[in-house]
């Protein structure tokens, strides 16, 4: 079976994708510096703790590798506005180190974690991949920069790169003990659970947006469906397929209040909330046009109904609280 290097494989989406790849029989090696990831998310014999800038370690791990799936990055939009240098250094600098090492090792296939944040505040929704790239945060910019580098390396190095632009990743793989555990947590669904459990109200960032109930609309995609998108992207590259960028979302938007209600139903608890001001940089609506991924790579979301997402996320959440 092909040998795959997964960077950032101890993180949320990286660990679940690693789990999927192992289940499919791929020979997986993980590199993670554990600055944000969790050691227990990866089988010990597969994990190498190092930074991507550690070119010696990366070169060693790349020996005999057929393709790389590159997750390692910082992901918090708000933090990126406070620490932009750290975001460019880690997300762009780390990617460049990896890409240089890949060129030296003659590894020419890469699946790259990108984001809907490359579109910034979109002109219209659903957003196709051909929409304007206009990020509004250092985080989004760092991902857009790496995508552009990949375009150049496709041309001048024959590197085949697939960028997957995730919309709102959520849900969990509770049977595998894997799910979302950021510190500090900024994402909606874990914060709704926290409010449900502690009785401490969650702040809803704005209720005067031009949507059905005034709260922002997002496209929530189950992490299992996201992991599956990486597997099909990898298979596409292994089969000789070309480079490209693909949105990964369901094409259906939900408001913050709709997600809150789903969490109430699944947990059987009331979620206390209070309306706060708008959060800077939040677009009104982010919904994917994911027809390119469906048509070209045959991917379909299978687990992204909001009740399934919240059920799996809740199962993971409660298992962590107990353990
Ligand atoms: N929200 C609240 N209260 C909270 C947290 C979130 O009302 O305490 C709202 C946000 O305003 C937003 C929605 O819930 O409308 C979802 O917020 P998240 O922080 O969970 O996710 P974002 O949509 O802000 O961010 C996601 C990804 C980022 C990516 C971004 C693209 O997590 O990595 O989409 O814009 F960059």
Coordinates of C-alpha atoms and ligand atoms in Angstrom, one line a residue:
X1 CA 0.0 0.0 0.0
X2 CA 1.2 3.6 -0.6
X3 CA 3.1 5.3 2.1
X4 CA 1.6 8.6 3.2
X5 CA 3.1 11.4 5.3
X6 CA 0.4 13.3 7.3
X7 CA 1.5 16.6 8.8
X8 CA -0.5 17.8 11.8
X9 CA -1.9 14.3 12.2
X10 CA -2.4 14.8 15.9
X11 CA -4.9 17.6 15.4
X12 CA -8.7 17.4 14.9
X13 CA -9.2 16.8 11.2
X14 CA -5.7 15.4 10.8
X15 CA -6.1 12.6 13.3
X16 CA -9.5 11.6 11.9
X17 CA -8.1 11.5 8.4
X18 CA -5.1 9.4 9.6
X19 CA -7.6 7.0 11.2
X20 CA -9.5 6.7 7.9
X21 CA -6.2 6.2 5.9
X22 CA -5.1 3.5 8.3
X23 CA -8.4 1.8 8.1
X24 CA -8.1 1.7 4.3
X25 CA -4.7 0.0 4.7
X26 CA -2.4 3.0 3.8
X27 CA 1.0 3.0 5.5
X28 CA 0.8 6.3 7.4
X29 CA 3.5 8.3 9.1
X30 CA 2.5 11.4 11.1
X31 CA 4.6 14.5 11.9
X32 CA 3.2 16.8 14.5
X33 CA 5.0 19.2 16.9
X34 CA 2.2 18.8 19.4
X35 CA 1.9 22.6 19.8
X36 CA -1.8 22.2 19.2
X37 CA -2.3 18.5 18.6
X38 CA -2.8 15.7 21.1
X39 CA -0.3 12.8 21.4
X40 CA -3.1 10.3 22.2
X41 CA -4.8 11.0 18.9
X42 CA -2.2 9.0 16.9
X43 CA -0.9 5.4 17.4
X44 CA 2.5 5.9 19.1
X45 CA 4.5 3.9 16.6
X46 CA 3.2 6.2 13.8
X47 CA 3.9 9.6 15.5
X48 CA 7.1 11.6 15.0
X49 CA 7.2 14.8 17.1
X50 CA 9.0 17.5 15.1
X51 CA 8.3 20.8 13.4
X52 CA 8.1 21.1 9.7
X53 CA 11.0 23.6 9.8
X54 CA 13.2 20.7 11.1
X55 CA 14.3 19.8 7.6
X56 CA 16.5 16.9 8.7
X57 CA 13.5 15.2 10.4
X58 CA 11.2 15.9 7.5
X59 CA 13.7 14.6 4.9
X60 CA 14.1 11.4 6.9
X61 CA 10.3 10.9 7.1
X62 CA 9.9 11.6 3.4
X63 CA 12.0 8.6 2.4
X64 CA 9.8 6.1 0.5
X65 CA 6.7 8.4 0.8
X66 CA 4.3 8.5 -2.1
X67 CA 2.2 11.5 -1.1
X68 CA 1.8 14.0 1.7
X69 CA -1.5 15.2 3.3
X70 CA -0.6 18.5 4.9
X71 CA -2.7 19.7 7.9
X72 CA -0.1 21.3 10.2
X73 CA -1.1 24.9 10.7
X74 CA -2.6 27.3 13.2
X75 CA -6.4 27.7 12.6
X76 CA -7.9 30.5 14.7
X77 CA -9.0 33.5 12.7
X78 CA -9.2 35.8 15.8
X79 CA -5.7 34.8 17.0
X80 CA -4.3 35.4 13.5
X81 CA -5.4 39.0 13.7
X82 CA -3.5 39.4 17.0
X83 CA -0.4 37.4 16.0
X84 CA -0.1 37.7 12.2
X85 CA 3.7 37.0 12.1
X86 CA 3.2 33.8 14.0
X87 CA 0.5 32.7 11.5
X88 CA 2.7 33.5 8.4
X89 CA 5.7 31.9 9.9
X90 CA 4.0 28.7 11.0
X91 CA 1.5 28.3 8.1
X92 CA 3.5 29.7 5.2
X93 CA 7.0 29.1 6.5
X94 CA 6.2 25.6 7.6
X95 CA 4.6 24.8 4.3
X96 CA 7.6 26.2 2.4
X97 CA 10.0 24.0 4.4
X98 CA 7.8 21.0 3.7
X99 CA 7.6 21.8 0.0
X100 CA 11.4 22.2 -0.3
X101 CA 12.0 18.9 1.4
X102 CA 9.4 17.3 -0.9
X103 CA 11.2 18.6 -4.0
X104 CA 14.5 17.3 -2.7
X105 CA 12.9 13.9 -2.0
X106 CA 11.1 13.9 -5.3
X107 CA 7.7 13.5 -3.7
X108 CA 5.2 15.1 -6.1
X109 CA 1.7 14.7 -4.6
X110 CA 0.2 16.8 -1.9
X111 CA -3.3 17.2 -0.4
X112 CA -3.5 20.6 1.3
X113 CA -5.8 21.8 4.0
X114 CA -7.3 25.1 2.8
X115 CA -10.3 27.0 4.0
X116 CA -13.4 28.9 3.0
X117 CA -11.6 31.8 4.7
X118 CA -9.7 32.4 1.4
X119 CA -12.9 33.9 0.0
X120 CA -13.2 36.5 2.7
X121 CA -16.6 38.2 2.7
X122 CA -18.1 36.5 -0.4
X123 CA -19.9 38.4 -3.2
X124 CA -22.6 35.8 -3.5
X125 CA -23.5 32.3 -2.1
X126 CA -23.2 29.4 -2.7
X127 CA -19.5 30.1 -3.4
X128 CA -17.9 28.3 -6.4
X129 CA -14.1 27.7 -6.5
X130 CA -13.9 30.4 -9.2
X131 CA -15.0 33.1 -6.8
X132 CA -12.7 35.9 -6.0
X133 CA -9.9 35.0 -3.5
X134 CA -10.0 37.9 -1.1
X135 CA -9.2 36.8 2.5
X136 CA -9.9 39.2 5.3
X137 CA -7.6 37.7 8.0
X138 CA -4.0 36.7 8.3
X139 CA -5.2 33.1 8.7
X140 CA -7.1 33.2 5.4
X141 CA -4.2 35.0 3.7
X142 CA -1.7 32.4 4.9
X143 CA -3.8 29.6 3.3
X144 CA -4.3 31.6 0.0
X145 CA -0.5 32.2 -0.2
X146 CA 0.2 28.5 0.1
X147 CA -2.4 27.8 -2.6
X148 CA -0.6 30.2 -4.9
X149 CA 2.7 28.7 -4.2
X150 CA 1.2 25.3 -5.1
X151 CA 0.1 26.7 -8.4
X152 CA 3.7 27.7 -9.2
X153 CA 5.1 24.4 -8.1
X154 CA 2.6 22.6 -10.3
X155 CA 4.0 24.6 -13.3
X156 CA 7.7 24.5 -12.5
X157 CA 8.2 21.3 -10.5
X158 CA 5.4 19.0 -11.7
X159 CA 4.0 18.9 -8.1
X160 CA 0.4 17.9 -8.2
X161 CA -1.5 19.6 -5.4
X162 CA -5.1 19.4 -4.3
X163 CA -6.3 22.2 -2.0
X164 CA -9.4 21.3 0.0
X165 CA -11.2 24.5 1.1
X166 CA -13.2 23.4 4.2
X167 CA -16.3 25.2 5.3
X168 CA -17.3 24.6 9.0
X169 CA -15.7 21.4 10.2
X170 CA -17.6 19.8 13.0
X171 CA -18.8 16.5 14.5
X172 CA -16.5 13.7 15.7
X173 CA -15.6 10.1 15.4
X174 CA -16.6 9.0 18.9
X175 CA -15.9 5.2 18.4
X176 CA -12.3 6.1 17.6
X177 CA -12.2 8.5 20.6
X178 CA -11.4 11.4 18.2
X179 CA -13.1 14.8 18.0
X180 CA -12.7 18.5 18.5
X181 CA -10.6 19.6 21.5
X182 CA -9.1 23.1 20.9
X183 CA -7.7 25.1 23.7
X184 CA -9.0 27.8 23.9
X185 CA -12.2 26.6 22.1
X186 CA -13.7 29.2 19.7
X187 CA -16.0 27.0 17.6
X188 CA -19.7 27.1 17.9
X189 CA -20.8 23.5 18.6
X190 CA -18.3 22.7 21.5
X191 CA -19.2 26.1 23.0
X192 CA -22.9 25.3 22.8
X193 CA -22.2 22.1 24.7
X194 CA -20.3 24.0 27.3
X195 CA -23.2 26.4 27.8
X196 CA -25.7 23.4 28.0
X197 CA -23.6 21.7 30.6
X198 CA -22.5 24.6 32.8
X199 CA -25.5 26.9 32.4
X200 CA -23.2 29.7 31.6
X201 CA -24.7 31.5 28.6
X202 CA -23.0 31.4 25.2
X203 CA -22.6 34.7 23.4
X204 CA -24.3 34.8 20.1
X205 CA -22.4 37.1 17.9
X206 CA -25.1 39.3 16.4
X207 CA -28.8 38.9 15.7
X208 CA -29.3 41.6 13.1
X209 CA -27.7 40.0 10.0
X210 CA -29.9 39.8 6.9
X211 CA -30.8 36.1 7.5
X212 CA -34.0 34.2 8.4
X213 CA -33.5 34.8 12.2
X214 CA -30.8 37.4 12.1
X215 CA -27.9 35.1 13.1
X216 CA -25.0 34.1 10.7
X217 CA -25.4 31.3 8.3
X218 CA -22.6 28.6 7.9
X219 CA -22.2 25.4 6.0
X220 CA -21.5 22.7 8.7
X221 CA -19.6 19.7 7.4
X222 CA -19.1 16.5 9.4
X223 CA -15.4 15.8 10.0
X224 CA -15.9 12.2 8.7
X225 CA -17.1 13.6 5.4
X226 CA -14.1 15.9 5.4
X227 CA -11.8 13.0 6.1
X228 CA -13.4 11.1 3.2
X229 CA -12.7 14.1 0.9
X230 CA -9.0 13.7 1.7
X231 CA -9.1 10.1 0.8
X232 CA -10.7 10.7 -2.5
X233 CA -8.3 13.6 -3.3
X234 CA -5.4 11.3 -2.5
X235 CA -6.8 8.5 -4.7
X236 CA -7.2 11.1 -7.5
X237 CA -3.5 12.1 -7.2
X238 CA -2.3 8.5 -6.8
X239 CA -4.2 7.7 -10.0
X240 CA -2.3 10.4 -11.9
X241 CA -5.0 13.1 -11.5
X242 CA -4.1 16.8 -11.8
X243 CA -4.0 19.8 -9.4
X244 CA -7.0 21.8 -8.3
X245 CA -8.9 23.5 -5.5
X246 CA -12.1 22.0 -4.2
X247 CA -14.7 23.3 -1.8
X248 CA -15.8 20.9 0.9
X249 CA -19.2 21.7 2.3
X250 CA -22.8 20.5 2.0
X251 CA -24.2 23.4 0.0
X252 CA -26.8 24.0 2.7
X253 CA -26.6 26.8 5.2
X254 CA -27.8 26.8 8.8
X255 CA -28.1 29.8 11.2
X256 CA -26.4 29.9 14.6
X257 CA -29.9 29.6 16.2
X258 CA -30.7 26.5 14.1
X259 CA -27.5 24.9 15.4
X260 CA -28.4 25.9 18.9
X261 CA -31.8 24.2 18.6
X262 CA -30.2 21.0 17.2
X263 CA -27.9 20.9 20.2
X264 CA -30.8 21.4 22.6
X265 CA -32.6 18.4 20.9
X266 CA -29.6 16.1 20.9
X267 CA -28.4 16.9 24.5
X268 CA -31.9 17.2 25.9
X269 CA -30.7 20.3 27.7
X270 CA -31.5 24.0 27.3
X271 CA -28.7 26.1 25.9
X272 CA -28.7 29.5 27.7
X273 CA -27.5 32.3 25.5
X274 CA -27.2 36.0 25.3
X275 CA -27.0 38.2 22.2
X276 CA -23.7 40.0 21.9
X277 CA -22.3 42.3 19.3
X278 CA -21.1 41.1 16.0
X279 CA -17.7 39.4 15.9
X280 CA -15.2 41.2 13.7
X281 CA -14.7 39.6 10.4
X282 CA -17.7 37.3 10.5
X283 CA -19.4 37.2 7.0
X284 CA -23.2 37.0 7.0
X285 CA -23.3 33.8 5.0
X286 CA -20.7 31.2 4.0
X287 CA -22.2 28.3 2.0
X288 CA -20.2 26.1 -0.4
X289 CA -20.9 25.2 -4.0
X290 CA -19.3 21.8 -3.7
X291 CA -20.5 20.5 -7.1
X292 CA -16.9 20.3 -8.4
X293 CA -15.8 17.8 -5.7
X294 CA -19.0 15.8 -6.2
X295 CA -18.7 15.7 -10.0
X296 CA -14.9 15.3 -10.5
X297 CA -14.0 13.1 -7.5
X298 CA -17.4 11.4 -6.8
X299 CA -17.5 12.6 -3.2
X300 CA -20.8 13.0 -1.4
X301 CA -21.5 14.2 2.2
X302 CA -23.1 11.3 4.0
X303 CA -23.0 12.3 7.7
X304 CA -23.5 16.0 7.6
X305 CA -27.2 16.4 8.7
X306 CA -27.0 18.7 11.7
X307 CA -28.5 16.1 14.0
X308 CA -25.9 13.5 13.1
X309 CA -23.1 16.1 13.5
X310 CA -24.3 17.2 16.9
X311 CA -25.1 13.6 18.0
X312 CA -21.5 12.5 17.2
X313 CA -20.0 15.6 18.7
X314 CA -22.0 15.1 21.9
X315 CA -21.0 11.4 22.1
X316 CA -17.4 12.5 21.9
X317 CA -17.9 15.3 24.4
X318 CA -19.5 13.2 27.0
X319 CA -17.0 10.4 26.6
X320 CA -14.1 12.9 27.2
X321 CA -15.8 14.3 30.3
X322 CA -16.2 10.8 31.8
X323 CA -12.6 9.7 31.0
Ligands
LIG1 N1 -20.5 31.9 17.0 C1 -21.3 32.6 18.1 N2 -20.8 32.5 19.3 C2 -19.6 31.8 19.7 C3 -18.9 31.2 18.6 C4 -19.4 31.3 17.3 O1 -22.3 33.2 17.8 O2 -19.3 31.8 20.8 C5 -21.0 32.0 15.7 C6 -20.1 32.8 14.8 O3 -20.4 34.2 14.8 C7 -20.4 32.1 13.4 C8 -20.8 30.7 13.8 O4 -21.1 30.7 15.1 O5 -21.5 32.7 12.8 C9 -19.6 29.7 13.6 O6 -18.5 30.2 14.2 P1 -17.2 29.3 14.4 O7 -16.2 30.2 15.2 O8 -17.5 28.0 14.9 O9 -16.6 29.2 12.9 P2 -16.3 30.3 11.8 O10 -17.4 30.2 10.8 O11 -16.0 31.6 12.4 O12 -14.9 29.7 11.3 C10 -14.9 28.6 10.4 C11 -13.6 27.8 10.6 C12 -12.4 28.7 10.3 C13 -12.5 29.3 9.0 C14 -13.8 30.0 8.8 C15 -14.0 30.5 7.4 O13 -13.5 27.4 11.9 O14 -11.2 27.9 10.4 O15 -14.9 29.2 9.1 O16 -14.4 31.8 7.5 F1 -11.5 30.1 8.7

